[in-house]
Coordinates of C-alpha atoms and ligand atoms in Angstrom, one line a residue:
M1 CA -30.1 -12.3 -15.3
A2 CA -30.7 -8.6 -14.3
S3 CA -30.9 -6.4 -16.8
N4 CA -31.8 -2.1 -16.7
S5 CA -32.8 -0.8 -20.1
A6 CA -31.4 2.5 -19.2
S7 CA -28.0 2.2 -18.3
Q8 CA -27.7 -1.1 -20.4
I9 CA -26.2 -2.9 -17.6
L10 CA -26.6 -6.6 -17.7
A11 CA -25.7 -9.1 -15.0
I12 CA -25.4 -13.2 -15.6
T13 CA -24.4 -15.1 -12.4
K14 CA -22.8 -18.5 -11.8
T15 CA -22.2 -20.2 -8.3
A16 CA -18.5 -20.2 -8.6
P17 CA -17.1 -18.4 -5.4
Y18 CA -16.1 -14.8 -6.3
S19 CA -12.9 -13.7 -5.2
K20 CA -10.0 -11.5 -5.2
P21 CA -7.5 -11.2 -8.4
R22 CA -6.2 -14.8 -8.9
D23 CA -3.6 -16.0 -11.6
S24 CA -3.5 -16.4 -15.0
R25 CA -4.8 -20.2 -15.0
F26 CA -8.0 -19.4 -13.2
L27 CA -8.7 -16.2 -16.0
Q28 CA -8.0 -18.9 -18.7
S29 CA -10.7 -21.2 -17.3
R30 CA -12.7 -18.0 -17.4
K31 CA -12.2 -17.5 -20.7
P32 CA -15.6 -17.9 -22.3
Y33 CA -17.1 -15.4 -20.1
L34 CA -14.2 -13.2 -20.8
N35 CA -14.8 -13.3 -24.5
L36 CA -18.6 -12.5 -23.8
C37 CA -17.3 -9.6 -22.3
C38 CA -15.3 -8.7 -25.0
L39 CA -17.9 -9.3 -27.5
S40 CA -20.4 -6.9 -25.9
Q41 CA -17.5 -4.4 -25.7
K42 CA -16.8 -4.6 -29.8
F43 CA -21.0 -4.5 -30.0
S44 CA -20.9 -0.9 -28.2
N45 CA -19.0 0.6 -26.3
D46 CA -21.9 2.0 -24.5
N47 CA -23.5 -1.3 -23.9
A48 CA -21.4 -3.1 -21.6
L49 CA -21.9 -6.7 -20.4
F50 CA -20.7 -8.1 -17.4
C51 CA -20.6 -11.7 -16.7
L52 CA -19.6 -12.3 -12.9
P53 CA -19.1 -15.5 -11.2
N54 CA -22.0 -15.0 -8.5
S55 CA -24.6 -13.5 -6.5
K56 CA -22.3 -10.8 -5.9
S57 CA -22.5 -9.7 -9.5
F58 CA -25.9 -8.6 -8.8
L59 CA -24.7 -6.0 -6.5
L60 CA -21.6 -5.0 -8.9
A61 CA -24.1 -4.3 -11.4
K62 CA -26.6 -2.5 -9.1
E63 CA -23.4 -0.6 -7.9
L64 CA -22.8 0.4 -11.7
E65 CA -26.3 1.3 -12.4
E66 CA -26.3 3.7 -9.7
R67 CA -23.0 5.2 -10.6
N68 CA -24.5 5.4 -14.2
S69 CA -28.1 7.4 -12.7
N70 CA -26.6 9.5 -10.2
N71 CA -23.5 10.5 -12.3
H72 CA -21.1 9.4 -9.5
S73 CA -17.6 9.5 -10.2
P74 CA -16.1 7.2 -12.9
T75 CA -15.5 3.6 -12.5
L76 CA -12.0 2.1 -13.1
R77 CA -13.0 0.9 -16.6
E78 CA -14.8 3.9 -17.5
I79 CA -11.2 5.8 -17.0
C80 CA -9.3 3.3 -19.1
Q81 CA -11.9 3.1 -21.8
D82 CA -12.0 7.3 -21.7
H83 CA -15.9 7.1 -20.8
V84 CA -15.3 9.8 -18.4
P85 CA -17.8 12.7 -18.9
G86 CA -16.0 15.8 -19.0
N87 CA -12.6 14.4 -19.3
V88 CA -10.8 17.6 -20.9
L89 CA -7.4 16.4 -20.5
R90 CA -7.7 13.8 -22.9
R91 CA -9.4 15.4 -25.4
Q92 CA -7.1 18.9 -24.9
V93 CA -4.2 16.7 -26.1
S94 CA -5.9 14.7 -28.8
A95 CA -4.7 11.3 -27.2
P96 CA -5.3 8.5 -29.4
P97 CA -8.6 6.2 -28.3
P98 CA -7.9 3.1 -26.0
S99 CA -6.4 0.3 -27.6
P100 CA -8.4 -3.0 -27.6
S101 CA -5.7 -4.3 -25.0
T102 CA -6.7 -1.2 -22.8
I103 CA -10.3 -2.3 -22.7
C104 CA -9.8 -5.9 -22.4
T105 CA -7.3 -5.2 -19.5
S106 CA -10.0 -2.9 -17.7
L107 CA -12.6 -5.5 -18.4
L108 CA -10.5 -8.0 -16.9
L109 CA -10.0 -5.7 -14.0
E110 CA -13.9 -5.6 -13.0
E111 CA -14.0 -9.1 -13.6
V112 CA -11.7 -10.0 -10.5
G113 CA -13.3 -6.9 -8.7
Y114 CA -11.2 -4.1 -9.4
L115 CA -14.0 -1.6 -9.8
V116 CA -13.7 1.8 -8.1
P117 CA -10.3 3.6 -8.9
T118 CA -8.1 4.2 -5.8
D119 CA -7.3 8.0 -5.6
V120 CA -3.9 7.9 -7.0
Q121 CA -5.5 5.9 -10.1
R122 CA -8.4 8.5 -10.5
E123 CA -5.9 11.7 -10.6
A124 CA -2.8 9.4 -12.6
L125 CA -4.5 7.6 -14.9
P126 CA -6.1 10.1 -17.3
V127 CA -2.4 12.1 -17.1
L128 CA -0.7 9.2 -18.2
F129 CA -3.1 7.9 -20.9
S130 CA -2.6 11.3 -22.2
G131 CA 0.8 10.4 -22.7
N132 CA 2.9 12.6 -20.0
D133 CA 5.7 11.3 -17.9
C134 CA 4.6 11.1 -14.2
I135 CA 6.0 11.2 -10.6
L136 CA 3.5 9.2 -8.5
H137 CA 3.4 10.3 -5.5
A138 CA 0.6 8.4 -3.2
Q139 CA 0.4 6.8 0.4
T140 CA 1.7 3.2 0.7
G141 CA -1.1 0.6 -0.7
S142 CA -3.3 3.3 -2.6
G143 CA -2.4 1.4 -6.1
K144 CA 0.6 2.9 -7.6
T145 CA 1.2 -0.8 -9.2
L146 CA -2.1 -1.3 -11.2
T147 CA -1.9 2.3 -12.3
Y148 CA 1.8 2.1 -14.0
L149 CA 0.8 -1.5 -15.4
L150 CA -2.4 0.1 -16.9
L151 CA 0.0 2.4 -18.6
I152 CA 2.2 0.0 -20.0
Y153 CA -0.7 -2.4 -21.1
S154 CA -1.9 0.2 -22.8
Q155 CA 1.2 1.3 -24.8
I156 CA 2.8 -1.9 -25.7
N157 CA 2.0 -3.5 -28.9
P158 CA 1.6 -7.6 -28.8
K159 CA 2.6 -7.9 -32.3
K160 CA 6.2 -6.3 -31.8
S161 CA 9.1 -8.6 -30.7
A162 CA 11.0 -6.5 -28.2
V163 CA 11.3 -5.0 -25.1
Q164 CA 8.6 -2.2 -24.6
A165 CA 8.4 -1.6 -20.9
L166 CA 10.6 -1.8 -18.0
I167 CA 9.8 -1.5 -14.5
V168 CA 12.9 -1.3 -12.0
V169 CA 12.4 -2.3 -8.7
P170 CA 14.7 -2.5 -5.4
T171 CA 14.4 -5.9 -4.3
R172 CA 13.9 -9.4 -5.7
E173 CA 11.1 -9.8 -3.7
L174 CA 9.0 -6.7 -4.7
G175 CA 10.2 -7.6 -8.4
M176 CA 8.5 -11.3 -7.9
Q177 CA 5.3 -9.6 -6.6
I178 CA 5.0 -7.0 -9.4
T179 CA 5.9 -10.0 -12.0
K180 CA 2.8 -11.9 -10.7
V181 CA 0.6 -8.8 -11.3
A182 CA 2.0 -7.9 -14.4
R183 CA 1.3 -11.8 -15.7
M184 CA -2.3 -11.3 -14.1
L185 CA -3.1 -8.8 -16.3
A186 CA -1.5 -10.4 -19.2
A187 CA -4.3 -12.9 -19.1
A188 CA -6.5 -10.0 -20.5
R189 CA -5.6 -10.7 -23.9
H190 CA -7.6 -14.3 -23.9
M191 CA -10.4 -11.6 -24.1
D192 CA -9.8 -10.8 -27.6
P193 CA -9.6 -12.9 -30.3
E194 CA -7.0 -10.9 -32.3
L195 CA -4.9 -9.9 -29.1
E196 CA -4.7 -13.9 -28.0
Q197 CA -2.5 -15.0 -31.1
N198 CA 0.1 -12.4 -29.9
S199 CA 1.7 -13.0 -26.2
Y200 CA 2.5 -10.5 -23.7
T201 CA 5.5 -12.1 -22.0
V202 CA 6.9 -11.0 -18.7
M203 CA 10.3 -11.5 -17.5
A204 CA 11.4 -11.5 -14.5
L205 CA 15.2 -10.3 -14.3
L206 CA 15.8 -10.1 -10.5
D207 CA 19.2 -10.8 -8.5
G208 CA 19.6 -14.2 -7.7
G209 CA 18.2 -15.6 -11.1
M210 CA 20.0 -17.8 -13.7
L211 CA 21.4 -15.0 -16.1
R212 CA 22.3 -17.5 -18.8
R213 CA 18.8 -18.6 -19.0
H214 CA 17.6 -14.8 -19.2
K215 CA 20.0 -14.7 -22.4
S216 CA 18.5 -17.3 -24.4
W217 CA 15.1 -16.0 -23.6
F218 CA 16.2 -12.9 -24.9
K219 CA 17.7 -14.2 -28.3
A220 CA 15.0 -16.6 -28.8
E221 CA 12.0 -14.0 -28.2
P222 CA 12.5 -10.8 -26.6
P223 CA 9.8 -10.5 -23.8
A224 CA 7.4 -7.6 -23.8
I225 CA 7.8 -6.8 -20.3
V226 CA 10.7 -6.5 -18.4
V227 CA 10.3 -6.4 -14.4
A228 CA 14.1 -5.9 -12.9
T229 CA 16.5 -5.0 -10.1
I230 CA 19.3 -2.9 -11.5
G231 CA 22.3 -4.9 -10.8
S232 CA 20.9 -7.9 -13.0
L233 CA 19.8 -5.6 -15.6
S234 CA 22.9 -3.5 -15.9
Q235 CA 24.5 -6.8 -16.4
L236 CA 22.8 -7.6 -19.5
L237 CA 22.8 -4.0 -20.8
E238 CA 26.6 -3.9 -20.5
K239 CA 27.0 -7.2 -22.3
Q240 CA 24.6 -5.9 -24.9
I241 CA 22.0 -9.2 -24.5
F242 CA 19.4 -6.6 -25.3
K243 CA 18.7 -2.8 -25.9
L244 CA 16.0 -0.6 -24.9
D245 CA 15.8 0.9 -28.4
S246 CA 11.9 0.0 -28.7
L247 CA 11.1 1.0 -25.1
R248 CA 7.6 2.9 -24.8
V249 CA 7.6 2.9 -21.3
L250 CA 10.1 3.1 -18.2
V251 CA 9.0 2.7 -14.4
V252 CA 11.2 3.3 -11.5
D253 CA 9.5 2.0 -8.5
E254 CA 10.4 2.9 -5.0
V255 CA 12.6 5.7 -7.0
D256 CA 13.9 7.8 -3.6
F257 CA 15.3 4.2 -2.2
L258 CA 17.1 3.6 -5.6
F259 CA 18.4 6.9 -6.2
K260 CA 19.6 7.0 -1.9
S261 CA 21.3 3.7 -2.7
S262 CA 25.1 4.1 -3.5
K263 CA 25.4 1.0 -4.9
Q264 CA 22.7 1.6 -7.2
V265 CA 22.3 5.2 -8.1
S266 CA 25.1 5.5 -10.7
S267 CA 23.4 2.6 -12.8
L268 CA 20.2 3.8 -12.2
R269 CA 21.1 7.4 -13.7
K270 CA 23.2 5.7 -16.6
L271 CA 19.8 3.7 -17.4
L272 CA 18.0 7.2 -17.5
T273 CA 19.9 8.6 -20.1
S274 CA 22.4 6.6 -21.7
Y275 CA 20.7 3.4 -22.5
S276 CA 17.6 5.0 -23.4
S277 CA 16.2 8.8 -23.8
C278 CA 13.6 10.2 -22.5
N279 CA 12.0 11.5 -25.7
N280 CA 11.4 8.3 -27.1
R281 CA 9.6 6.8 -23.9
Q282 CA 7.1 7.7 -21.2
T283 CA 8.7 7.8 -17.7
V284 CA 6.9 7.1 -14.4
F285 CA 8.5 7.5 -11.1
A286 CA 6.9 6.0 -8.1
S287 CA 7.0 5.9 -4.2
A288 CA 5.1 6.9 -1.1
S289 CA 7.9 9.1 0.0
I290 CA 9.7 11.4 -2.2
L291 CA 11.7 13.7 0.0
Q292 CA 11.9 17.4 -1.5
H293 CA 9.8 16.8 -4.5
R294 CA 10.3 19.9 -6.1
R295 CA 13.9 19.3 -6.0
F296 CA 13.6 16.0 -7.6
I297 CA 11.5 17.4 -10.5
H298 CA 13.8 20.0 -11.1
D299 CA 16.3 17.0 -11.4
C300 CA 14.3 15.0 -13.3
I301 CA 14.1 17.8 -16.1
Q302 CA 17.4 18.9 -15.8
Q303 CA 18.9 15.7 -16.0
K304 CA 16.5 14.8 -18.9
W305 CA 15.1 11.7 -16.8
T306 CA 12.1 12.7 -18.0
K307 CA 10.2 15.2 -20.3
G308 CA 10.0 19.1 -19.3
D309 CA 6.1 18.6 -18.9
V310 CA 6.5 15.7 -16.3
V311 CA 3.3 16.1 -13.9
H312 CA 3.7 15.6 -10.4
V313 CA 0.7 13.8 -8.9
H314 CA 0.9 14.3 -5.4
V315 CA -2.2 12.6 -3.6
N316 CA -3.1 12.8 0.3
R317 CA -0.5 15.7 0.4
I318 CA -1.0 16.5 4.1
M319 CA -1.1 12.9 5.5
P320 CA 1.7 10.9 4.3
M321 CA 0.4 7.7 6.1
P322 CA -3.2 6.0 5.7
A323 CA -5.7 7.2 8.3
C324 CA -6.8 3.6 8.7
L325 CA -3.7 3.2 10.7
Y326 CA -3.3 3.6 14.6
H327 CA -0.1 4.2 16.3
R328 CA 1.0 3.2 19.5
F329 CA 4.0 2.7 21.7
V330 CA 4.8 0.7 24.6
I331 CA 8.1 2.0 26.8
C332 CA 10.0 -0.9 28.6
G333 CA 13.6 -2.0 29.1
R334 CA 15.8 -3.8 27.0
K335 CA 15.5 -7.3 28.6
A336 CA 11.5 -6.9 29.1
K337 CA 11.2 -6.0 25.2
H338 CA 10.8 -9.8 23.9
Q339 CA 8.3 -10.3 27.0
V340 CA 6.6 -7.0 26.3
L341 CA 6.1 -8.4 22.6
L342 CA 4.6 -11.7 23.5
S343 CA 2.2 -10.2 26.0
L344 CA 0.9 -7.8 22.9
L345 CA 0.5 -11.1 20.5
Q346 CA -1.6 -12.2 23.2
S347 CA -3.8 -9.5 23.7
D348 CA -3.9 -8.1 20.2
L349 CA -4.8 -11.5 18.4
P350 CA -3.4 -10.3 15.1
E351 CA -4.8 -11.9 11.9
S352 CA -1.3 -11.7 10.8
G353 CA 1.4 -9.6 11.7
I354 CA 5.1 -8.3 10.7
I355 CA 7.6 -8.0 13.4
F356 CA 10.4 -5.5 12.4
V357 CA 13.7 -6.1 13.8
G358 CA 17.2 -3.6 13.2
E359 CA 19.5 -5.3 11.1
Q360 CA 22.8 -6.6 12.5
S361 CA 26.0 -4.6 12.7
E362 CA 29.2 -5.8 10.9
K363 CA 30.9 -5.9 14.0
S364 CA 28.2 -8.2 15.6
K365 CA 28.6 -10.6 12.9
K366 CA 32.3 -10.3 13.0
S367 CA 32.2 -11.2 16.7
G368 CA 29.9 -14.2 16.0
Q369 CA 26.7 -13.1 17.9
A370 CA 23.8 -14.2 16.9
S371 CA 21.7 -11.8 15.1
S372 CA 18.5 -10.1 16.9
T373 CA 16.3 -11.9 14.3
T374 CA 17.6 -15.2 15.3
V375 CA 17.1 -14.6 19.3
L376 CA 13.6 -13.1 18.4
I377 CA 12.5 -16.2 16.4
D378 CA 14.0 -18.7 18.8
F379 CA 12.1 -16.9 21.5
L380 CA 8.8 -16.7 19.8
R381 CA 9.0 -20.3 18.8
A382 CA 9.4 -21.6 22.2
S383 CA 6.8 -19.2 24.0
Y384 CA 4.2 -18.1 21.3
E385 CA 1.2 -20.5 21.7
G386 CA -0.9 -18.5 19.2
P387 CA -2.2 -20.1 16.1
L388 CA 0.2 -18.0 13.7
D389 CA 2.8 -19.6 11.8
I390 CA 6.0 -18.0 12.8
L391 CA 8.5 -17.2 9.8
L392 CA 11.7 -15.1 9.1
L393 CA 13.0 -13.1 6.1
E394 CA 16.2 -11.4 6.3
E395 CA 18.9 -10.3 3.7
D396 CA 21.4 -12.9 4.8
M397 CA 19.2 -15.7 3.8
N398 CA 19.8 -17.1 0.5
F399 CA 17.5 -16.2 -2.2
N400 CA 15.4 -19.7 -2.2
S401 CA 14.8 -19.6 1.5
R402 CA 13.4 -16.0 1.2
A403 CA 11.1 -17.0 -1.8
A404 CA 10.1 -19.9 0.6
S405 CA 9.1 -17.4 3.6
L406 CA 7.1 -15.6 1.1
T407 CA 5.5 -18.5 -0.4
D408 CA 4.4 -19.6 3.4
V409 CA 3.3 -16.2 4.0
R410 CA 1.0 -15.9 1.3
K411 CA -0.5 -19.3 1.9
G412 CA -3.0 -17.7 3.8
D413 CA -3.3 -19.6 7.0
G414 CA -2.1 -16.2 9.2
Y415 CA 1.4 -15.5 10.1
L416 CA 3.9 -13.6 12.1
L417 CA 6.8 -12.5 9.8
V418 CA 10.0 -11.8 11.7
S419 CA 11.9 -9.3 9.2
T420 CA 14.3 -6.4 8.7
D421 CA 13.7 -3.6 6.4
I422 CA 13.8 -6.0 3.3
V423 CA 10.1 -6.0 3.4
A424 CA 9.4 -2.7 4.3
R425 CA 9.5 -1.5 0.6
G426 CA 6.4 -2.2 -1.8
I427 CA 5.6 -5.9 -0.2
D428 CA 1.9 -6.2 -0.6
L429 CA 0.4 -8.7 2.4
P430 CA -3.1 -7.3 2.5
E431 CA -3.9 -9.7 5.2
T432 CA -1.7 -8.1 7.6
T433 CA -3.5 -6.3 10.4
H434 CA -0.6 -5.3 12.9
I435 CA 3.0 -4.2 12.4
Y436 CA 5.4 -4.2 15.5
N437 CA 8.4 -2.4 15.6
F438 CA 10.5 -4.3 18.0
D439 CA 13.3 -2.2 17.0
L440 CA 12.7 1.6 15.9
P441 CA 13.6 2.2 12.3
K442 CA 16.5 4.5 11.6
T443 CA 14.1 7.4 9.5
A444 CA 10.7 8.9 9.7
I445 CA 10.9 7.4 6.1
D446 CA 11.7 3.9 7.1
Y447 CA 8.7 4.2 9.3
L448 CA 6.0 5.6 6.6
H449 CA 7.2 2.0 4.6
R450 CA 7.2 -0.1 7.5
A451 CA 3.9 1.2 9.0
G452 CA 2.7 0.9 5.2
R453 CA 2.9 -2.8 5.1
T454 CA -0.4 -3.0 6.7
G455 CA -3.9 -1.2 6.1
R456 CA -3.6 -2.5 2.3
K457 CA -7.0 -2.9 1.5
P458 CA -7.7 0.6 -0.2
F459 CA -11.8 0.7 0.7
S460 CA -11.8 -1.1 4.0
D461 CA -12.7 0.7 6.9
E462 CA -10.9 -1.5 9.3
R463 CA -8.1 -0.2 11.9
Y464 CA -4.7 -1.5 11.7
Y465 CA -2.4 -1.1 14.6
V466 CA 1.4 -0.4 14.5
T467 CA 2.9 -0.8 17.7
N468 CA 6.4 0.4 18.9
I469 CA 8.1 -1.1 21.7
I470 CA 10.7 1.5 22.7
L471 CA 13.4 2.2 25.6
A472 CA 12.7 5.4 27.6
E473 CA 15.3 7.1 26.0
E474 CA 13.9 6.2 22.6
R475 CA 10.9 8.3 23.0
F476 CA 12.1 11.4 21.4
V477 CA 13.0 9.7 18.6
L478 CA 9.3 8.3 17.8
Q479 CA 8.0 12.0 18.9
R480 CA 10.4 13.4 16.2
F481 CA 8.9 10.8 13.3
E482 CA 5.1 11.8 14.4
N483 CA 6.3 15.5 14.0
E484 CA 7.7 14.8 10.5
L485 CA 5.1 12.5 9.3
M486 CA 2.0 14.3 11.3
F487 CA 0.6 11.5 13.2
H488 CA -0.3 11.0 16.8
C489 CA 1.2 7.9 18.7
E490 CA -0.6 6.5 21.9
E491 CA 1.2 5.3 25.2
L492 CA 0.1 1.6 25.8
T493 CA 0.6 1.0 29.8
M494 CA 1.5 -3.0 30.3
E495 CA 2.5 -5.2 33.1
A496 CA 5.8 -6.9 33.1
Q497 CA 7.8 -4.1 31.5
G498 CA 10.7 -4.8 33.5
Ligands
LIG1 N1 -8.8 -0.1 -7.6 C1 -8.5 -1.0 -6.9 N2 -9.6 -1.6 -6.0 C2 -9.3 -2.3 -5.1 N3 -8.0 -2.9 -4.9 C3 -7.0 -2.4 -5.0 C4 -7.3 -1.1 -6.4 N4 -6.2 -1.1 -6.9 C5 -5.0 -1.8 -6.0 N5 -5.7 -2.7 -5.3 C6 -5.2 -3.6 -4.1 O1 -4.3 -2.3 -3.1 C7 -3.4 -3.1 -2.5 C8 -2.0 -1.7 -3.0 O2 -1.9 -1.8 -3.9 P1 0.0 -1.5 -4.4 O3 0.5 -2.7 -4.0 O4 0.0 -1.0 -5.7 O5 0.1 -0.3 -3.6 P2 0.9 0.6 -3.8 O6 0.8 2.3 -3.4 O7 2.5 0.3 -4.8 O8 2.2 0.6 -2.1 P3 3.4 0.6 -1.8 O9 3.6 2.6 -1.8 O10 3.3 0.4 -0.3 O11 4.2 0.3 -2.7 C9 -3.0 -4.2 -3.3 O12 -3.8 -5.5 -2.7 C10 -4.0 -4.1 -4.6 O13 -4.5 -5.6 -5.1

């Protein structure tokens, strides 16, 4: 045990391996430690006791000590618990002190290894905790999910049996991922015996799910948090299976994508204005790409999607893509593309990679042609001799096969995922070291989101690679993306380019 009387930091170590965030079962098994953390919190907010799983806790405690003594920027927990020196914003609006649930959640974050806030968390959390609506506009992989989930856990009342927070997402895959993180955070209630008696349930109301089962769930005990795709959500709202009267927080993730989608935009507008009112809720819009954001903010206020004092938190405004990404391109003939990809895989030796392929046109589908993804998968299965699993994920697969692919990807053995843009938005696979654009994306924004599937370890100083395999006549398209997104793409020359 190590202690330091000045900063009042204690570390108790255990031999169990330290790791990244885990699921709620792991956290439940760590309940005694979490309770202890909570107890220390109850005795005094200034004296924190950290019970961490192994010798890394000494390092963590040491880092905290140094932060305390050197007046470093605040930790994530300090921001959540309003221990930030000079946090003028919150004092100005005299927001209520942090709830027990916020305290537990922030302790849990530290317990699972989230110590330092990312830029967007440092900038946005005080704004959100002070009650403002917010547009979270920050690079891919910058930690926007945790930012809005922390707001949600600070706002919901576990004693209330009603839907209090709603997160709208564009795809089932992203919804499942966010549900998992939300459920992980819900485990924080085990840190406070009072909270523990009341559950924070998180429902995934996603396309391809069993709506009948969801209906019974709503009737029996409405969940506190719902993560939903707009199609399934609208069906249940129209049938009045549940209402949004008690909604405290509404989050629309990948907001620009949803507003751009002709299928989803009218339901989204209805949700923002007819099914709930911006005056009764806190509204958060998140994305790494909000084109014409001034216009968007104007619309938000004008259309009453948000309150008039909505805050635009825009992080890294002059650099839309993470600096850790290294962009390259190879020019080759159409027929040589497969072979070039294979050579790249052999020379790059990615730990894990995603290969983006364009979607098959309706015309090509009707004429019975095999899709580019199928042709590429068959080629890789026949010729790739490396250690990575070759997996496929595309819209045309059924929901079960899509889920199975993502489960396999997350097993952690290393993967080469061949996919269309379905995984380009929001999907968090931090092990991905390489992105290959086998086909160029249609727009610069699509490029930004595809590229952003790598470089997703906020404090890592590793380099990640985005490689474009292009035809000579596509060079000007890539150049346009470079100008628009302000990045430089280096040419790779290879043998066998055909
Ligand atoms: N404070 C933190 N410390 C360490 N890791 C963090 C922190 N906050 C978030 N992360 C991790 O960073 C990764 C990216 O976070 P997240 O998925 O929220 O990114 P995002 O901003 O939503 O990206 P996108 O725009 O692509 O959806 C996740 O693996 C998450 O666990």
